[in-house]
mmCIF file of C-alpha atoms and ligand atoms in Angstrom:
data_model
loop_
_atom_site.group_PDB
_atom_site.id
_atom_site.type_symbol
_atom_site.label_atom_id
_atom_site.label_comp_id
_atom_site.label_asym_id
_atom_site.label_seq_id
_atom_site.Cartn_x
_atom_site.Cartn_y
_atom_site.Cartn_z
ATOM 1 C CA MET A 1 84.514 54.079 183.117
ATOM 2 C CA ASP A 2 88.219 54.713 183.477
ATOM 3 C CA MET A 3 88.743 58.294 182.495
ATOM 4 C CA SER A 4 92.196 58.645 183.938
ATOM 5 C CA MET A 5 93.153 59.727 180.424
ATOM 6 C CA PRO A 6 90.655 62.507 179.734
ATOM 7 C CA PRO A 7 89.788 63.282 176.126
ATOM 8 C CA ALA A 8 90.875 66.852 176.755
ATOM 9 C CA GLY A 9 91.876 68.596 173.582
ATOM 10 C CA LEU A 10 89.061 67.720 171.234
ATOM 11 C CA LYS A 11 90.195 69.543 168.145
ATOM 12 C CA SER A 12 87.715 70.887 165.638
ATOM 13 C CA ALA A 13 87.556 73.739 163.197
ATOM 14 C CA LEU A 14 83.795 73.887 163.795
ATOM 15 C CA PHE A 15 83.829 74.658 167.552
ATOM 16 C CA SER A 16 86.140 75.051 170.506
ATOM 17 C CA ASP A 17 86.275 72.503 173.305
ATOM 18 C CA SER A 18 84.488 73.755 176.394
ATOM 19 C CA GLY A 19 86.255 71.738 179.009
ATOM 20 C CA PHE A 20 86.178 69.460 181.951
ATOM 21 C CA SER A 21 82.709 70.087 183.436
ATOM 22 C CA ASP A 22 81.015 68.962 180.197
ATOM 23 C CA GLN A 23 83.247 65.936 180.153
ATOM 24 C CA SER A 24 82.348 64.818 183.653
ATOM 25 C CA ARG A 25 78.616 65.465 183.125
ATOM 26 C CA ILE A 26 78.493 63.458 179.885
ATOM 27 C CA GLN A 27 80.620 60.704 181.374
ATOM 28 C CA SER A 28 78.259 60.381 184.314
ATOM 29 C CA LEU A 29 75.179 60.320 182.017
ATOM 30 C CA MET A 30 76.795 57.560 179.952
ATOM 31 C CA GLU A 31 77.444 55.560 183.098
ATOM 32 C CA ASP A 32 73.847 56.129 184.275
ATOM 33 C CA ILE A 33 72.276 54.947 181.021
ATOM 34 C CA PHE A 34 74.607 51.953 180.996
ATOM 35 C CA ARG A 35 73.660 51.002 184.568
ATOM 36 C CA HIS A 36 69.984 51.510 183.767
ATOM 37 C CA SER A 37 70.221 48.946 180.966
ATOM 38 C CA GLU A 38 71.043 46.063 183.351
ATOM 39 C CA ASP A 39 71.730 43.956 180.278
ATOM 40 C CA PRO A 40 74.143 41.151 181.209
ATOM 41 C CA MET A 41 75.117 40.808 177.542
ATOM 42 C CA ILE A 42 76.740 44.213 177.278
ATOM 43 C CA THR A 43 79.823 45.593 178.926
ATOM 44 C CA LEU A 44 80.703 49.182 179.548
ATOM 45 C CA ASP A 45 82.823 50.427 176.660
ATOM 46 C CA ASP A 46 85.348 52.487 178.573
ATOM 47 C CA ARG A 47 87.443 53.586 175.656
ATOM 48 C CA VAL A 48 88.231 57.271 175.815
ATOM 49 C CA SER A 49 87.285 57.475 172.130
ATOM 50 C CA VAL A 50 83.618 56.755 172.960
ATOM 51 C CA LEU A 51 83.387 59.684 175.375
ATOM 52 C CA SER A 52 85.300 61.878 172.919
ATOM 53 C CA GLN A 53 82.782 61.176 170.207
ATOM 54 C CA VAL A 54 79.803 61.901 172.438
ATOM 55 C CA LEU A 55 81.353 65.212 173.481
ATOM 56 C CA TYR A 56 82.146 66.039 169.866
ATOM 57 C CA LEU A 57 78.558 65.384 168.771
ATOM 58 C CA MET A 58 77.207 67.574 171.561
ATOM 59 C CA TYR A 59 79.494 70.494 170.666
ATOM 60 C CA LEU A 60 78.821 70.057 166.967
ATOM 61 C CA ALA A 61 75.028 70.143 167.397
ATOM 62 C CA ARG A 62 75.402 73.247 169.558
ATOM 63 C CA ALA A 63 77.745 74.972 167.111
ATOM 64 C CA ARG A 64 75.456 74.209 164.159
ATOM 65 C CA LYS A 65 72.431 75.399 166.186
ATOM 66 C CA ALA A 66 70.681 72.135 165.424
ATOM 67 C CA SER A 67 67.290 71.893 167.097
ATOM 68 C CA SER A 68 65.823 69.042 165.070
ATOM 69 C CA ILE A 69 68.206 66.087 164.939
ATOM 70 C CA ALA A 70 67.930 62.563 163.533
ATOM 71 C CA GLU A 71 70.159 59.601 164.195
ATOM 72 C CA ILE A 72 70.163 56.213 162.523
ATOM 73 C CA GLY A 73 71.343 53.706 165.154
ATOM 74 C CA PHE A 74 70.181 54.272 168.744
ATOM 75 C CA SER A 75 71.657 51.246 170.547
ATOM 76 C CA ILE A 76 72.392 52.221 174.155
ATOM 77 C CA GLY A 77 71.588 55.891 173.512
ATOM 78 C CA TYR A 78 74.983 57.582 173.907
ATOM 79 C CA SER A 79 74.627 59.758 170.821
ATOM 80 C CA SER A 80 71.056 60.622 171.826
ATOM 81 C CA ILE A 81 72.442 61.928 175.113
ATOM 82 C CA ALA A 82 74.956 64.021 173.153
ATOM 83 C CA PHE A 83 72.259 65.644 171.043
ATOM 84 C CA LEU A 84 69.752 66.108 173.869
ATOM 85 C CA GLU A 85 72.466 67.727 175.984
ATOM 86 C CA SER A 86 73.448 70.091 173.169
ATOM 87 C CA SER A 87 70.587 72.453 173.958
ATOM 88 C CA PRO A 88 67.419 72.337 176.060
ATOM 89 C CA GLY A 89 65.328 72.828 172.925
ATOM 90 C CA ALA A 90 66.862 70.037 170.858
ATOM 91 C CA GLN A 91 64.442 67.343 169.659
ATOM 92 C CA VAL A 92 65.892 63.985 168.622
ATOM 93 C CA THR A 93 64.427 61.279 166.388
ATOM 94 C CA SER A 94 66.223 57.916 166.486
ATOM 95 C CA PHE A 95 65.809 55.037 164.026
ATOM 96 C CA GLU A 96 66.723 51.621 165.432
ATOM 97 C CA ILE A 97 66.198 48.117 164.084
ATOM 98 C CA HIS A 98 66.334 46.264 167.398
ATOM 99 C CA ASN A 99 63.268 46.361 169.564
ATOM 100 C CA GLU A 100 65.104 44.656 172.412
ATOM 101 C CA ALA A 101 65.747 45.079 176.122
ATOM 102 C CA LEU A 102 68.767 47.337 175.556
ATOM 103 C CA ALA A 103 66.949 49.843 173.355
ATOM 104 C CA LYS A 104 63.871 49.740 175.573
ATOM 105 C CA SER A 105 65.786 50.466 178.765
ATOM 106 C CA ALA A 106 67.798 53.195 177.044
ATOM 107 C CA LYS A 107 64.555 54.732 175.787
ATOM 108 C CA GLU A 108 63.106 54.594 179.296
ATOM 109 C CA PHE A 109 66.161 56.395 180.669
ATOM 110 C CA ILE A 110 66.077 59.051 177.941
ATOM 111 C CA ASP A 111 62.361 59.705 178.436
ATOM 112 C CA SER A 112 62.748 60.102 182.177
ATOM 113 C CA ARG A 113 65.654 62.489 181.757
ATOM 114 C CA TYR A 114 64.443 64.410 178.671
ATOM 115 C CA PRO A 115 60.633 64.173 178.665
ATOM 116 C CA ASP A 116 58.871 64.761 175.320
ATOM 117 C CA ARG A 117 62.122 65.446 173.469
ATOM 118 C CA HIS A 118 62.953 62.036 172.015
ATOM 119 C CA HIS A 119 61.161 59.974 169.395
ATOM 120 C CA LEU A 120 62.247 56.374 168.701
ATOM 121 C CA ILE A 121 61.190 54.576 165.540
ATOM 122 C CA TYR A 122 61.814 50.846 165.451
ATOM 123 C CA GLY A 123 62.519 49.022 162.202
ATOM 124 C CA ASP A 124 64.997 48.741 159.371
ATOM 125 C CA SER A 125 66.150 52.249 158.468
ATOM 126 C CA THR A 126 66.013 51.444 154.753
ATOM 127 C CA HIS A 127 62.214 51.292 155.247
ATOM 128 C CA THR A 128 61.550 53.525 158.247
ATOM 129 C CA VAL A 129 63.569 56.571 157.160
ATOM 130 C CA PRO A 130 61.879 56.908 153.731
ATOM 131 C CA ALA A 131 58.484 56.274 155.378
ATOM 132 C CA PHE A 132 59.046 58.921 158.060
ATOM 133 C CA GLU A 133 56.669 61.855 157.924
ATOM 134 C CA ALA A 134 58.134 64.958 159.490
ATOM 135 C CA PRO A 135 55.776 67.294 161.334
ATOM 136 C CA ARG A 136 54.405 69.913 158.960
ATOM 137 C CA SER A 137 55.752 72.660 161.193
ATOM 138 C CA THR A 138 59.409 71.780 160.529
ATOM 139 C CA ASP A 139 61.632 72.412 157.520
ATOM 140 C CA GLY A 140 63.463 69.127 158.010
ATOM 141 C CA PHE A 141 66.253 67.898 160.237
ATOM 142 C CA ASP A 142 69.141 70.285 160.938
ATOM 143 C CA LEU A 143 71.584 67.483 161.650
ATOM 144 C CA VAL A 144 71.657 63.760 160.842
ATOM 145 C CA PHE A 145 73.979 61.167 162.391
ATOM 146 C CA VAL A 146 74.380 58.013 160.284
ATOM 147 C CA ASP A 147 75.454 55.198 162.647
ATOM 148 C CA GLY A 148 73.155 52.249 161.945
ATOM 149 C CA ALA A 149 73.969 49.241 159.779
ATOM 150 C CA HIS A 150 77.540 49.410 158.508
ATOM 151 C CA GLU A 151 77.089 47.491 155.242
ATOM 152 C CA TYR A 152 77.725 49.618 152.160
ATOM 153 C CA PRO A 153 74.247 49.408 150.525
ATOM 154 C CA THR A 154 72.504 50.378 153.764
ATOM 155 C CA VAL A 155 74.824 53.281 154.574
ATOM 156 C CA LYS A 156 74.424 54.530 150.995
ATOM 157 C CA ALA A 157 70.630 54.315 151.341
ATOM 158 C CA ASP A 158 70.730 55.943 154.791
ATOM 159 C CA ILE A 159 72.661 58.946 153.450
ATOM 160 C CA ALA A 160 70.309 59.363 150.468
ATOM 161 C CA ASN A 161 67.139 58.866 152.550
ATOM 162 C CA ALA A 162 68.336 61.164 155.323
ATOM 163 C CA ARG A 163 68.989 63.878 152.778
ATOM 164 C CA ARG A 164 65.301 63.859 151.812
ATOM 165 C CA LEU A 165 64.348 64.447 155.449
ATOM 166 C CA ALA A 166 66.963 67.130 156.081
ATOM 167 C CA ARG A 167 66.614 70.809 155.364
ATOM 168 C CA PRO A 168 68.840 72.176 152.583
ATOM 169 C CA GLY A 169 72.347 72.746 153.906
ATOM 170 C CA ALA A 170 71.815 70.518 156.952
ATOM 171 C CA THR A 171 74.764 68.885 158.670
ATOM 172 C CA ILE A 172 75.490 65.175 158.262
ATOM 173 C CA VAL A 173 77.868 63.040 160.302
ATOM 174 C CA VAL A 174 78.814 59.575 159.080
ATOM 175 C CA ASN A 175 80.471 57.359 161.677
ATOM 176 C CA SER A 176 83.070 54.642 161.302
ATOM 177 C CA LEU A 177 85.251 55.881 158.453
ATOM 178 C CA THR A 178 87.711 53.202 159.541
ATOM 179 C CA PRO A 179 88.247 50.978 156.482
ATOM 180 C CA TRP A 180 91.080 49.104 158.201
ATOM 181 C CA PHE A 181 88.282 47.444 160.224
ATOM 182 C CA LYS A 182 85.756 45.213 158.442
ATOM 183 C CA TRP A 183 82.848 47.352 159.692
ATOM 184 C CA GLY A 184 84.431 50.564 158.424
ATOM 185 C CA ILE A 185 84.544 49.636 154.740
ATOM 186 C CA GLY A 186 80.837 50.246 154.011
ATOM 187 C CA PRO A 187 80.593 53.677 155.660
ATOM 188 C CA THR A 188 83.870 54.816 154.074
ATOM 189 C CA THR A 189 82.811 53.763 150.566
ATOM 190 C CA ALA A 190 79.326 55.269 150.940
ATOM 191 C CA TRP A 191 80.764 58.561 152.264
ATOM 192 C CA ASP A 192 83.377 58.788 149.489
ATOM 193 C CA GLU A 193 80.670 58.250 146.883
ATOM 194 C CA ALA A 194 78.375 60.863 148.457
ATOM 195 C CA VAL A 195 81.229 63.388 148.237
ATOM 196 C CA ARG A 196 82.109 62.348 144.675
ATOM 197 C CA ASP A 197 78.456 62.614 143.602
ATOM 198 C CA GLY A 198 78.030 66.068 145.145
ATOM 199 C CA ILE A 199 75.451 64.901 147.712
ATOM 200 C CA VAL A 200 77.574 66.192 150.584
ATOM 201 C CA THR A 201 80.362 68.721 150.920
ATOM 202 C CA PRO A 202 82.917 67.672 153.541
ATOM 203 C CA LEU A 203 83.379 70.093 156.432
ATOM 204 C CA GLU A 204 85.629 68.126 158.743
ATOM 205 C CA TYR A 205 87.234 64.740 159.237
ATOM 206 C CA VAL A 206 87.872 63.586 162.792
ATOM 207 C CA SER A 207 90.294 60.901 163.819
ATOM 208 C CA ASN A 208 90.728 60.001 167.502
ATOM 209 C CA ALA A 209 89.089 63.283 168.544
ATOM 210 C CA CYS A 210 91.319 65.448 166.336
ATOM 211 C CA ALA A 211 90.334 67.256 163.156
ATOM 212 C CA VAL A 212 92.515 65.969 160.326
ATOM 213 C CA SER A 213 92.758 66.748 156.629
ATOM 214 C CA ARG A 214 92.688 63.051 155.756
ATOM 215 C CA ILE A 215 91.760 60.037 157.859
ATOM 216 C CA GLN A 216 94.595 57.585 158.138
ATOM 217 C CA GLY A 217 94.596 54.394 160.124
ATOM 218 C CA PRO A 218 94.677 52.529 162.142
ATOM 219 C CA VAL A 219 92.820 54.573 164.745
ATOM 220 C CA ASP A 220 90.013 53.473 167.006
ATOM 221 C CA ARG A 221 87.343 55.899 165.803
ATOM 222 C CA ALA A 222 87.013 58.233 162.870
ATOM 223 C CA TRP A 223 84.092 60.048 161.317
ATOM 224 C CA ALA A 224 83.215 62.704 158.783
ATOM 225 C CA VAL A 225 81.091 65.827 159.012
ATOM 226 C CA GLY A 226 79.544 67.339 155.925
ATOM 227 C CA GLN A 227 76.848 69.577 154.600
ATOM 228 C CA PHE A 228 74.033 68.280 152.432
ATOM 229 C CA GLN A 229 73.866 69.867 149.005
HETATM 230 C C1 LIG B 301 76.972 51.559 166.478
HETATM 231 S S1 LIG B 301 75.383 51.282 167.103
HETATM 232 C C2 LIG B 301 74.759 52.905 167.332
HETATM 233 C C3 LIG B 301 75.364 53.574 168.513
HETATM 234 C C4 LIG B 301 74.640 54.836 168.927
HETATM 235 N N1 LIG B 301 74.648 55.827 167.850
HETATM 236 C C5 LIG B 301 75.293 55.407 170.169
HETATM 237 O O1 LIG B 301 76.109 56.336 170.053
HETATM 238 O O2 LIG B 301 75.000 54.916 171.282
HETATM 239 C C6 LIG B 301 74.520 50.788 165.664
HETATM 240 C C7 LIG B 301 73.049 50.544 165.912
HETATM 241 O O3 LIG B 301 72.407 50.502 164.637
HETATM 242 C C8 LIG B 301 71.391 49.541 164.687
HETATM 243 N N2 LIG B 301 71.090 49.095 163.319
HETATM 244 C C9 LIG B 301 71.759 48.187 162.567
HETATM 245 N N3 LIG B 301 71.183 48.050 161.366
HETATM 246 C C10 LIG B 301 70.134 48.903 161.340
HETATM 247 C C11 LIG B 301 69.141 49.203 160.374
HETATM 248 N N4 LIG B 301 69.124 48.627 159.158
HETATM 249 N N5 LIG B 301 68.189 50.121 160.706
HETATM 250 C C12 LIG B 301 68.203 50.734 161.921
HETATM 251 N N6 LIG B 301 69.123 50.481 162.870
HETATM 252 C C13 LIG B 301 70.075 49.581 162.583
HETATM 253 C C14 LIG B 301 71.946 48.431 165.566
HETATM 254 O O4 LIG B 301 70.921 47.647 166.122
HETATM 255 C C15 LIG B 301 72.717 49.224 166.604
HETATM 256 O O5 LIG B 301 71.938 49.462 167.738
#
């Protein structure tokens, strides 16, 4: 991963950036999980924006004191690393449709590195999230990351279904608010509607690792952070 241009200067109103040692640790974990996958079909995404987002998610989970975290969309496991690195007590539940070599090897890596702290549920999130039964001992997820299917109806369902599994006032992050790309239209529309309908209150918008008052393109990556109502 070429990190000659470090993502130094993550800007957020929700936390302060903690610096270079976190960056190099997360970068090396991302490289390790990538190498572990040994999947000839994937290539290492070395965009600085990927590392920036993983760092952001780690700091956010830490700042929000999230100990029970859900993510829709596991893939190679980068965001799982972010959440599991946020605190030694963090427990992560991932929902992923593909039961394939990539997810399996990523799961193997995560389990070896973070034993008993990660739960992976395979299947279509529009079925698996509503069917999920949280342990009786918990009040619901503290933080939910919506990064699965990017089609509008699924993102809309994911936000609504995640809300039922989250504790009141929990934090939600919706990825890919990049409507200038085809895959960003669904998440952007679903997020805008959730705000309009009072399901979430926006806390922060992030565009290329910087907090912004309004996302404007084209940028590589942009996402929104909110609070469930
Ligand atoms: C952008 S990737 C997630 C990346 C991951 N959050 C990370 O940071 O490494 C999106 C993932 O969502 C999964 N996905 C797509 N549709 C889904 C669905 N309906 N239910 C669950 N997962 C889905 C895809 O298989 C893919 O692995």
